[in-house]
Short mmCIF file of C-alpha atoms in Angstrom, two decimals:
data_model
loop_
_atom_site.label_atom_id
_atom_site.label_comp_id
_atom_site.label_asym_id
_atom_site.label_seq_id
_atom_site.Cartn_x
_atom_site.Cartn_y
_atom_site.Cartn_z
CA MET A 15 107.87 2.92 138.39
CA SER A 16 105.26 5.67 138.83
CA THR A 17 101.87 5.66 137.18
CA ALA A 18 102.60 9.07 135.66
CA PHE A 19 105.70 7.71 133.93
CA LEU A 20 103.79 4.72 132.55
CA LEU A 21 101.08 6.99 131.20
CA PHE A 22 103.72 9.22 129.64
CA ALA A 23 105.47 6.25 128.03
CA PHE A 24 102.16 4.90 126.74
CA ALA A 25 101.22 8.29 125.30
CA LEU A 26 104.64 8.61 123.65
CA ILE A 27 104.33 5.17 122.05
CA LEU A 28 100.87 6.07 120.76
CA CYS A 29 102.16 9.32 119.28
CA VAL A 30 104.99 7.50 117.50
CA LEU A 31 102.62 4.83 116.17
CA PHE A 32 100.13 7.41 114.98
CA ARG A 33 102.90 9.26 113.18
CA ILE A 34 104.29 6.09 111.59
CA LEU A 35 100.83 4.90 110.56
CA ASN A 36 99.94 8.36 109.25
CA VAL A 37 96.46 8.08 110.75
CA ASN A 38 95.78 11.81 110.49
CA SER A 39 95.58 11.50 106.70
CA GLN A 40 92.26 11.52 104.90
CA PRO A 41 91.03 9.55 101.87
CA GLN A 42 91.87 11.26 98.58
CA LYS A 43 90.60 10.97 95.03
CA PRO A 44 93.08 9.84 92.35
CA VAL A 45 94.85 12.62 90.44
CA PHE A 46 94.91 12.24 86.65
CA TYR A 47 97.59 13.37 84.21
CA TYR A 48 96.47 13.38 80.58
CA CYS A 49 96.05 15.40 77.39
CA ASP A 50 93.33 13.24 75.84
CA SER A 51 90.13 14.28 77.62
CA SER A 52 88.01 11.97 75.44
CA PHE A 53 89.97 8.92 76.58
CA LEU A 54 89.77 10.02 80.22
CA ASN A 55 86.01 10.54 79.94
CA LYS A 56 85.60 6.99 78.65
CA ILE A 57 87.64 5.72 81.60
CA LEU A 58 85.54 7.64 84.10
CA LYS A 59 82.32 6.54 82.39
CA SER A 60 83.36 2.87 82.63
CA ALA A 61 84.97 3.20 86.06
CA PRO A 62 83.00 5.75 88.14
CA ILE A 63 84.85 4.37 91.17
CA LEU A 64 87.76 6.59 90.11
CA GLU A 65 85.76 9.71 90.86
CA GLU A 66 85.42 8.57 94.47
CA PRO A 67 88.11 8.85 97.19
CA TYR A 68 90.21 5.74 97.77
CA ILE A 69 89.56 4.78 101.42
CA PRO A 70 92.44 2.74 102.91
CA THR A 71 91.96 0.60 106.00
CA ARG A 72 91.66 3.18 108.77
CA LEU A 73 94.26 2.14 111.38
CA TRP A 74 97.18 1.25 109.11
CA GLY A 75 96.19 1.75 105.46
CA PHE A 76 97.56 5.30 105.27
CA SER A 77 101.10 3.97 105.74
CA GLY A 78 102.82 2.97 102.52
CA HIS A 79 105.23 0.77 104.47
CA VAL A 80 102.48 -1.20 106.21
CA GLN A 81 100.53 -1.61 102.96
CA THR A 82 103.66 -2.87 101.19
CA ILE A 83 104.76 -5.23 103.97
CA LEU A 84 101.30 -6.74 104.45
CA TYR A 85 100.98 -7.30 100.71
CA SER A 86 104.46 -8.89 100.59
CA PHE A 87 104.10 -11.25 103.54
CA LEU A 88 100.38 -11.84 103.95
CA GLY A 89 99.02 -11.32 100.46
CA ARG A 90 95.30 -10.66 100.41
CA THR A 91 92.82 -11.33 103.20
CA CYS A 92 90.99 -13.85 101.04
CA CYS A 93 93.12 -15.99 98.73
CA PRO A 94 91.11 -18.54 96.78
CA TRP A 95 92.91 -21.02 94.56
CA PRO A 96 91.37 -20.63 91.09
CA VAL A 97 91.26 -23.70 88.89
CA GLY A 98 93.03 -23.44 85.53
CA GLU A 99 95.31 -25.22 83.13
CA ARG A 100 99.08 -24.83 82.79
CA LEU A 101 100.45 -24.50 79.27
CA PHE A 102 104.08 -25.20 78.35
CA ILE A 103 105.91 -23.48 75.47
CA PRO A 104 109.37 -24.73 74.44
CA LEU A 105 111.47 -21.79 73.22
CA LEU A 106 114.40 -21.74 70.80
CA ASP A 107 116.93 -21.12 73.59
CA LYS A 108 115.73 -24.39 75.22
CA THR A 109 113.83 -22.47 77.91
CA THR A 110 110.47 -23.92 78.92
CA LEU A 111 107.99 -21.08 79.31
CA THR A 112 104.72 -21.60 81.17
CA TYR A 113 101.54 -19.63 81.53
CA ASP A 114 98.32 -20.49 83.33
CA LEU A 115 94.92 -20.14 81.68
CA PHE A 116 91.79 -19.55 83.77
CA HIS A 117 88.32 -19.59 82.25
CA PRO A 118 85.20 -17.78 83.53
CA THR A 119 83.56 -19.67 86.35
CA ALA A 120 80.19 -21.34 85.88
CA GLY A 121 77.42 -18.99 86.91
CA SER A 122 79.73 -15.95 86.87
CA ILE A 123 78.17 -12.50 87.25
CA ASN A 124 78.17 -11.76 83.53
CA ASP A 125 77.49 -15.41 82.64
CA GLY A 126 79.87 -15.56 79.69
CA LYS A 127 79.11 -12.07 78.40
CA TYR A 128 82.84 -11.41 78.11
CA LYS A 129 83.88 -14.85 76.88
CA ASP A 130 85.88 -13.25 74.08
CA VAL A 131 87.89 -11.00 76.42
CA THR A 132 91.12 -12.32 77.88
CA LEU A 133 93.01 -10.48 80.62
CA ILE A 134 96.78 -10.87 80.24
CA VAL A 135 98.39 -10.78 83.68
CA VAL A 136 102.14 -10.24 84.16
CA PRO A 137 103.14 -10.51 87.84
CA GLY A 138 105.87 -8.63 89.69
CA ILE A 139 109.40 -9.75 90.47
CA CYS A 140 109.69 -13.43 91.51
CA ASN A 141 105.88 -13.80 91.35
CA THR A 142 103.68 -16.21 89.40
CA SER A 143 100.07 -17.30 89.03
CA GLU A 144 100.44 -18.85 92.49
CA SER A 145 101.14 -15.52 94.22
CA ASP A 146 98.34 -14.41 96.55
CA TYR A 147 97.50 -11.09 94.90
CA ILE A 148 97.44 -12.72 91.46
CA ARG A 149 95.20 -15.55 92.64
CA THR A 150 92.79 -13.07 94.23
CA PHE A 151 92.56 -10.91 91.11
CA VAL A 152 92.19 -13.93 88.79
CA ASN A 153 89.40 -15.39 90.90
CA TYR A 154 87.64 -12.02 91.00
CA ALA A 155 87.97 -11.70 87.22
CA GLN A 156 86.74 -15.27 86.65
CA ASN A 157 83.67 -14.62 88.78
CA ASN A 158 82.94 -11.56 86.65
CA GLY A 159 83.01 -13.51 83.41
CA TYR A 160 86.58 -12.97 82.15
CA ARG A 161 89.23 -15.38 80.93
CA CYS A 162 92.72 -14.78 82.42
CA ALA A 163 96.17 -15.79 81.16
CA VAL A 164 98.98 -15.39 83.69
CA LEU A 165 102.65 -15.39 82.67
CA ASN A 166 104.89 -17.38 85.03
CA HIS A 167 108.36 -15.84 85.21
CA VAL A 168 110.99 -18.39 84.21
CA GLY A 169 112.59 -20.12 87.20
CA VAL A 170 110.11 -19.02 89.86
CA LEU A 171 107.49 -21.79 89.95
CA PRO A 172 108.50 -24.35 92.60
CA ASN A 173 107.62 -27.44 90.55
CA VAL A 174 108.76 -26.37 87.07
CA PRO A 175 112.47 -26.95 86.38
CA VAL A 176 114.65 -24.58 84.37
CA THR A 177 115.61 -26.21 81.09
CA GLY A 178 117.49 -23.33 79.44
CA ARG A 179 120.46 -21.28 80.60
CA ARG A 180 118.58 -18.27 81.94
CA ILE A 181 115.79 -17.06 84.21
CA PHE A 182 113.53 -14.00 83.89
CA THR A 183 114.88 -10.49 84.07
CA TYR A 184 113.47 -6.96 84.35
CA GLY A 185 113.55 -6.07 80.66
CA TYR A 186 113.38 -9.36 78.73
CA THR A 187 110.06 -9.17 76.84
CA ALA A 188 110.45 -12.20 74.53
CA ASP A 189 108.68 -14.45 77.04
CA LEU A 190 105.64 -12.17 77.06
CA ASP A 191 105.61 -12.11 73.26
CA ALA A 192 105.80 -15.92 73.12
CA MET A 193 102.81 -16.21 75.45
CA LEU A 194 100.73 -13.71 73.46
CA VAL A 195 101.51 -15.41 70.15
CA HIS A 196 100.57 -18.79 71.61
CA LEU A 197 97.39 -17.39 73.15
CA ALA A 198 96.38 -15.59 69.95
CA GLY A 199 96.79 -18.85 68.05
CA ARG A 200 94.53 -20.61 70.51
CA TYR A 201 91.91 -17.82 70.69
CA PRO A 202 92.26 -15.81 67.46
CA LYS A 203 89.09 -13.76 68.06
CA THR A 204 89.60 -12.89 71.71
CA LYS A 205 90.10 -9.29 72.76
CA MET A 206 93.17 -8.92 74.99
CA ILE A 207 93.81 -6.40 77.76
CA ALA A 208 97.12 -6.59 79.63
CA PHE A 209 97.78 -5.93 83.32
CA GLY A 210 101.34 -5.63 84.61
CA TYR A 211 102.36 -5.33 88.24
CA SER A 212 105.66 -3.66 89.24
CA MET A 213 108.29 -5.44 87.09
CA GLY A 214 105.40 -6.85 85.04
CA GLY A 215 104.26 -3.29 84.33
CA ASN A 216 107.68 -2.47 82.94
CA LEU A 217 107.65 -5.58 80.76
CA ILE A 218 104.25 -4.79 79.28
CA THR A 219 105.10 -1.14 78.65
CA LYS A 220 108.45 -1.96 77.04
CA TYR A 221 106.87 -4.71 74.94
CA LEU A 222 104.24 -2.31 73.58
CA ALA A 223 107.00 0.11 72.56
CA GLU A 224 109.33 -2.38 70.87
CA SER A 225 108.99 -2.43 67.09
CA HIS A 226 110.54 -5.85 66.42
CA TYR A 227 107.46 -7.71 67.67
CA LYS A 228 104.36 -8.22 65.57
CA LYS A 229 101.83 -7.53 68.29
CA PRO A 230 98.40 -9.16 68.22
CA GLU A 231 95.90 -6.81 66.57
CA ASN A 232 93.34 -7.72 69.20
CA LEU A 233 95.48 -6.37 72.07
CA LEU A 234 93.26 -3.40 72.96
CA GLY A 235 95.17 -1.82 75.82
CA ALA A 236 97.22 -2.20 78.96
CA VAL A 237 97.37 -1.19 82.62
CA SER A 238 100.73 -0.77 84.39
CA VAL A 239 100.71 -0.71 88.20
CA CYS A 240 103.46 0.47 90.57
CA GLN A 241 106.42 0.24 88.20
CA PRO A 242 109.48 2.51 88.69
CA TYR A 243 110.03 3.21 84.94
CA ASP A 244 113.82 3.71 85.11
CA ALA A 245 116.02 0.96 86.59
CA ASN A 246 119.12 3.16 86.74
CA ALA A 247 117.38 5.91 88.70
CA ALA A 248 115.43 3.44 90.86
CA THR A 249 118.60 1.60 91.86
CA ASP A 250 120.22 4.85 92.98
CA TRP A 251 117.29 5.50 95.29
CA LEU A 252 117.11 1.94 96.64
CA LEU A 253 120.78 1.98 97.61
CA HIS A 254 120.03 4.65 100.23
CA TRP A 255 118.84 3.83 103.74
CA GLN A 256 116.31 6.68 103.68
CA ASN A 257 112.74 5.44 104.16
CA PHE A 258 114.14 1.93 104.75
CA ARG A 259 114.63 1.40 101.01
CA ARG A 260 117.80 -0.62 101.53
CA PHE A 261 115.78 -3.28 103.35
CA TYR A 262 113.44 -3.65 100.38
CA LEU A 263 116.45 -3.88 98.07
CA TYR A 264 117.92 -6.63 100.25
CA ALA A 265 114.65 -8.60 100.07
CA MET A 266 114.54 -8.37 96.27
CA THR A 267 118.21 -9.34 96.00
CA GLU A 268 117.77 -12.43 98.14
CA ALA A 269 114.63 -13.46 96.24
CA ILE A 270 116.35 -13.37 92.86
CA LYS A 271 119.52 -14.94 94.23
CA GLY A 272 117.36 -17.72 95.66
CA VAL A 273 115.97 -18.47 92.19
CA VAL A 274 119.48 -18.60 90.70
CA MET A 275 120.84 -20.86 93.43
CA LYS A 276 117.79 -23.13 93.29
CA HIS A 277 118.62 -23.88 89.65
CA ARG A 278 122.40 -23.62 89.98
CA ARG A 279 122.97 -27.05 88.44
CA ILE A 280 121.68 -25.67 85.11
CA LEU A 281 122.30 -21.95 85.42
CA LEU A 282 125.80 -22.28 86.85
CA ALA A 283 126.96 -25.35 84.96
CA ASP A 284 130.64 -25.30 84.01
CA ASP A 285 129.98 -24.56 80.33
CA VAL A 286 127.68 -21.64 81.22
CA LYS A 287 130.19 -20.19 83.67
CA GLN A 288 132.90 -20.44 81.07
CA LYS A 289 130.80 -18.96 78.24
CA CYS A 290 129.46 -16.05 80.32
CA SER A 291 132.52 -15.58 82.57
CA LEU A 292 130.45 -16.21 85.70
CA ASN A 293 132.04 -16.35 89.13
CA GLU A 294 129.79 -18.35 91.46
CA ARG A 295 131.39 -16.88 94.57
CA GLU A 296 130.59 -13.33 93.39
CA ILE A 297 126.96 -14.32 92.79
CA ILE A 298 126.59 -15.89 96.21
CA SER A 299 128.20 -12.96 98.02
CA ALA A 300 126.21 -10.24 96.21
CA ALA A 301 124.63 -8.04 98.89
CA THR A 302 122.61 -5.74 96.63
CA LEU A 303 120.69 -6.09 93.39
CA PRO A 304 123.28 -4.09 91.38
CA GLU A 305 126.01 -6.43 92.66
CA LEU A 306 123.95 -9.48 91.71
CA ASP A 307 123.08 -8.06 88.30
CA ASP A 308 126.72 -7.18 87.69
CA ALA A 309 127.88 -10.66 88.68
CA TYR A 310 125.14 -12.59 86.90
CA THR A 311 122.39 -10.87 84.86
CA ARG A 312 124.42 -8.55 82.63
CA LYS A 313 126.81 -11.37 81.72
CA VAL A 314 124.08 -13.85 80.87
CA TYR A 315 122.31 -11.26 78.72
CA ASN A 316 125.61 -10.10 77.22
CA PHE A 317 125.89 -6.47 78.35
CA SER A 318 129.25 -4.82 78.94
CA THR A 319 128.12 -2.54 81.76
CA LEU A 320 125.39 -2.48 84.38
CA GLU A 321 124.18 0.91 83.17
CA GLU A 322 123.78 -0.51 79.67
CA LEU A 323 121.72 -3.42 81.03
CA TYR A 324 119.47 -1.13 83.06
CA ARG A 325 118.96 1.27 80.17
CA TRP A 326 117.98 -1.61 77.86
CA SER A 327 115.64 -2.91 80.56
CA SER A 328 113.79 0.31 81.41
CA CYS A 329 110.58 1.26 79.62
CA VAL A 330 111.15 4.98 80.19
CA TYR A 331 113.52 5.05 77.20
CA TYR A 332 110.88 3.54 74.91
CA LEU A 333 107.69 5.38 75.92
CA ASP A 334 107.43 7.55 72.80
CA ASN A 335 107.06 4.45 70.61
CA ILE A 336 103.86 3.23 72.29
CA LYS A 337 100.81 3.19 70.03
CA THR A 338 98.47 1.11 72.22
CA PRO A 339 96.13 2.77 74.76
CA ILE A 340 97.66 2.47 78.22
CA ILE A 341 96.88 3.49 81.79
CA PHE A 342 99.59 3.89 84.44
CA ILE A 343 98.89 3.71 88.18
CA ASN A 344 101.26 4.61 91.04
CA ALA A 345 100.98 5.56 94.71
CA LYS A 346 102.98 8.49 96.08
CA ASP A 347 103.70 6.63 99.34
CA ASP A 348 105.21 3.59 97.57
CA PRO A 349 108.49 3.00 99.47
CA LEU A 350 110.05 1.21 96.49
CA VAL A 351 109.15 3.89 93.95
CA PRO A 352 109.86 7.38 95.37
CA GLU A 353 108.00 10.31 93.86
CA PRO A 354 110.89 11.67 91.70
CA LEU A 355 110.69 8.48 89.61
CA LEU A 356 107.11 9.37 88.65
CA GLU A 357 107.93 12.61 86.84
CA PRO A 358 108.68 11.00 83.42
CA VAL A 359 105.31 9.25 83.25
CA ARG A 360 103.49 12.43 84.32
CA LYS A 361 105.08 14.29 81.41
CA PHE A 362 104.45 11.44 78.98
CA ALA A 363 100.73 11.25 79.82
CA GLN A 364 100.36 15.00 79.32
CA LYS A 365 101.55 14.85 75.72
CA ARG A 366 100.16 11.60 74.29
CA GLN A 367 96.71 10.53 73.10
CA GLU A 368 95.06 7.51 74.74
CA VAL A 369 97.40 7.63 77.73
CA VAL A 370 96.37 8.38 81.31
CA TYR A 371 98.55 8.40 84.40
CA MET A 372 96.65 7.90 87.65
CA GLU A 373 98.39 8.90 90.89
CA LEU A 374 97.12 8.03 94.36
CA GLU A 375 98.19 9.54 97.64
CA HIS A 376 98.16 6.15 99.38
CA GLY A 377 98.37 2.45 98.54
CA GLY A 378 102.03 1.50 99.00
CA HIS A 379 103.61 -0.95 96.58
CA LEU A 380 100.81 -3.13 95.17
CA GLY A 381 98.89 -2.92 98.45
CA PHE A 382 95.79 -0.79 97.89
CA PHE A 383 93.92 -2.46 100.75
CA GLU A 384 90.65 -0.69 101.43
CA GLY A 385 87.83 -0.47 103.92
CA GLY A 386 87.43 -1.51 107.53
CA LEU A 387 88.96 -0.26 110.75
CA PHE A 388 91.65 -2.93 111.13
CA TYR A 389 90.61 -5.82 108.87
CA PRO A 390 90.38 -4.80 105.17
CA ASN A 391 87.85 -5.85 102.56
CA PRO A 392 88.62 -9.19 100.82
CA ILE A 393 88.84 -7.49 97.41
CA ALA A 394 91.40 -4.69 97.15
CA TRP A 395 90.69 -1.31 95.55
CA LEU A 396 93.14 -2.17 92.79
CA ASP A 397 91.23 -5.33 91.83
CA ARG A 398 87.92 -3.49 91.58
CA VAL A 399 89.45 -0.66 89.56
CA SER A 400 91.27 -3.06 87.23
CA LEU A 401 88.07 -4.78 86.14
CA ALA A 402 86.33 -1.43 85.78
CA LEU A 403 89.13 -0.27 83.45
CA VAL A 404 88.47 -3.21 81.14
CA GLY A 405 85.25 -1.47 80.19
CA ALA A 406 87.17 1.65 79.15
CA PHE A 407 89.27 -0.27 76.63
CA LEU A 408 86.23 -2.12 75.29
CA LEU A 409 84.37 1.18 74.93
CA THR A 410 87.31 2.78 73.11
CA HIS A 411 87.58 -0.20 70.76
CA LYS A 412 83.83 -0.13 70.09
CA ASP A 413 83.96 3.56 69.19
CA GLU A 414 86.93 3.03 66.88
CA THR A 415 85.07 0.17 65.15
CA LYS A 416 82.08 2.45 64.56
CA VAL A 417 84.34 5.09 63.01
CA VAL A 418 85.94 2.57 60.65
CA ARG A 419 82.58 1.14 59.57
CA SER A 420 81.07 4.54 58.95
#
């Protein structure tokens, strides 16, 4: 084999890699969609980082696929294990709900300055307080003087058995409400700010819009990160092979199916199968998330069609009812959330007060690694921004209090 051919092959491989990794891209500032300039100004005042370009890791951070895959399989580069306490809440449907509570660390940066602020964290699909990106954010928040409460999705924790006849699902917000009620009873004077990731972002947004809950008055605002907004539309996109979306759909399907099969003794007991008309063989053989939801989720939650389930689940149909300040964040190169799914939230932010939609060119799905040539910084851009946004909600609340008092 000639040297010229080897050089040609090497050059071709480099060209392909450079194209896949999108290394010709440059750092970009976030783009904001809003109609409330006062609210945006408070955000930028509290989080000046948002006026700077987001700088992904140079060699691979401009690829949404690489960001997403590294986040999924490797988590963060530094994953401490924060110390907290696990709280158990027995629900009326016999489900045992858990959430983990983490207090500010001794000698934290703000040294208890924010002891009355609790960050509500709702993880993504099949994630819990033990997931790497949640642990990293919680530890970072603790070290900056914040208390954190992390919802554990029912059925996912390895050492907590399922006691009811269901697990979590994309649109079931009663678990979040139960946690907030319990937390408000324990800390009645705390100020709450909610952070939801992917599926967790949908749950928080939908919860804020649902009128049948009496929401804690001290819930000041929320941040939703990388959610797709509409399950029906998102599923249509994920069923296509374009941009390798079908592989991501397969991974999500197997993760949820794994939770169901892990607890099959309870979830697929004979009385449950008879009551919900469940066919265990159909559940096991489901190859896509719609097939699994059609065989299991919609029947357990008593919906006649899959479209009906997805419509009930999706926050996009409830957005106009939101009265709490909220910030949405998405990346345009997120392989799980293609850009057409972002149009509804762009329009919503441009017509509502105290709503901002922040769109980044890069970041993937919950990646947002930053800095370095090959090895990223231990703290992701998203973690730094999230804590900075807390200040925006506190500033807004402080201004509203002044208005009321005057």
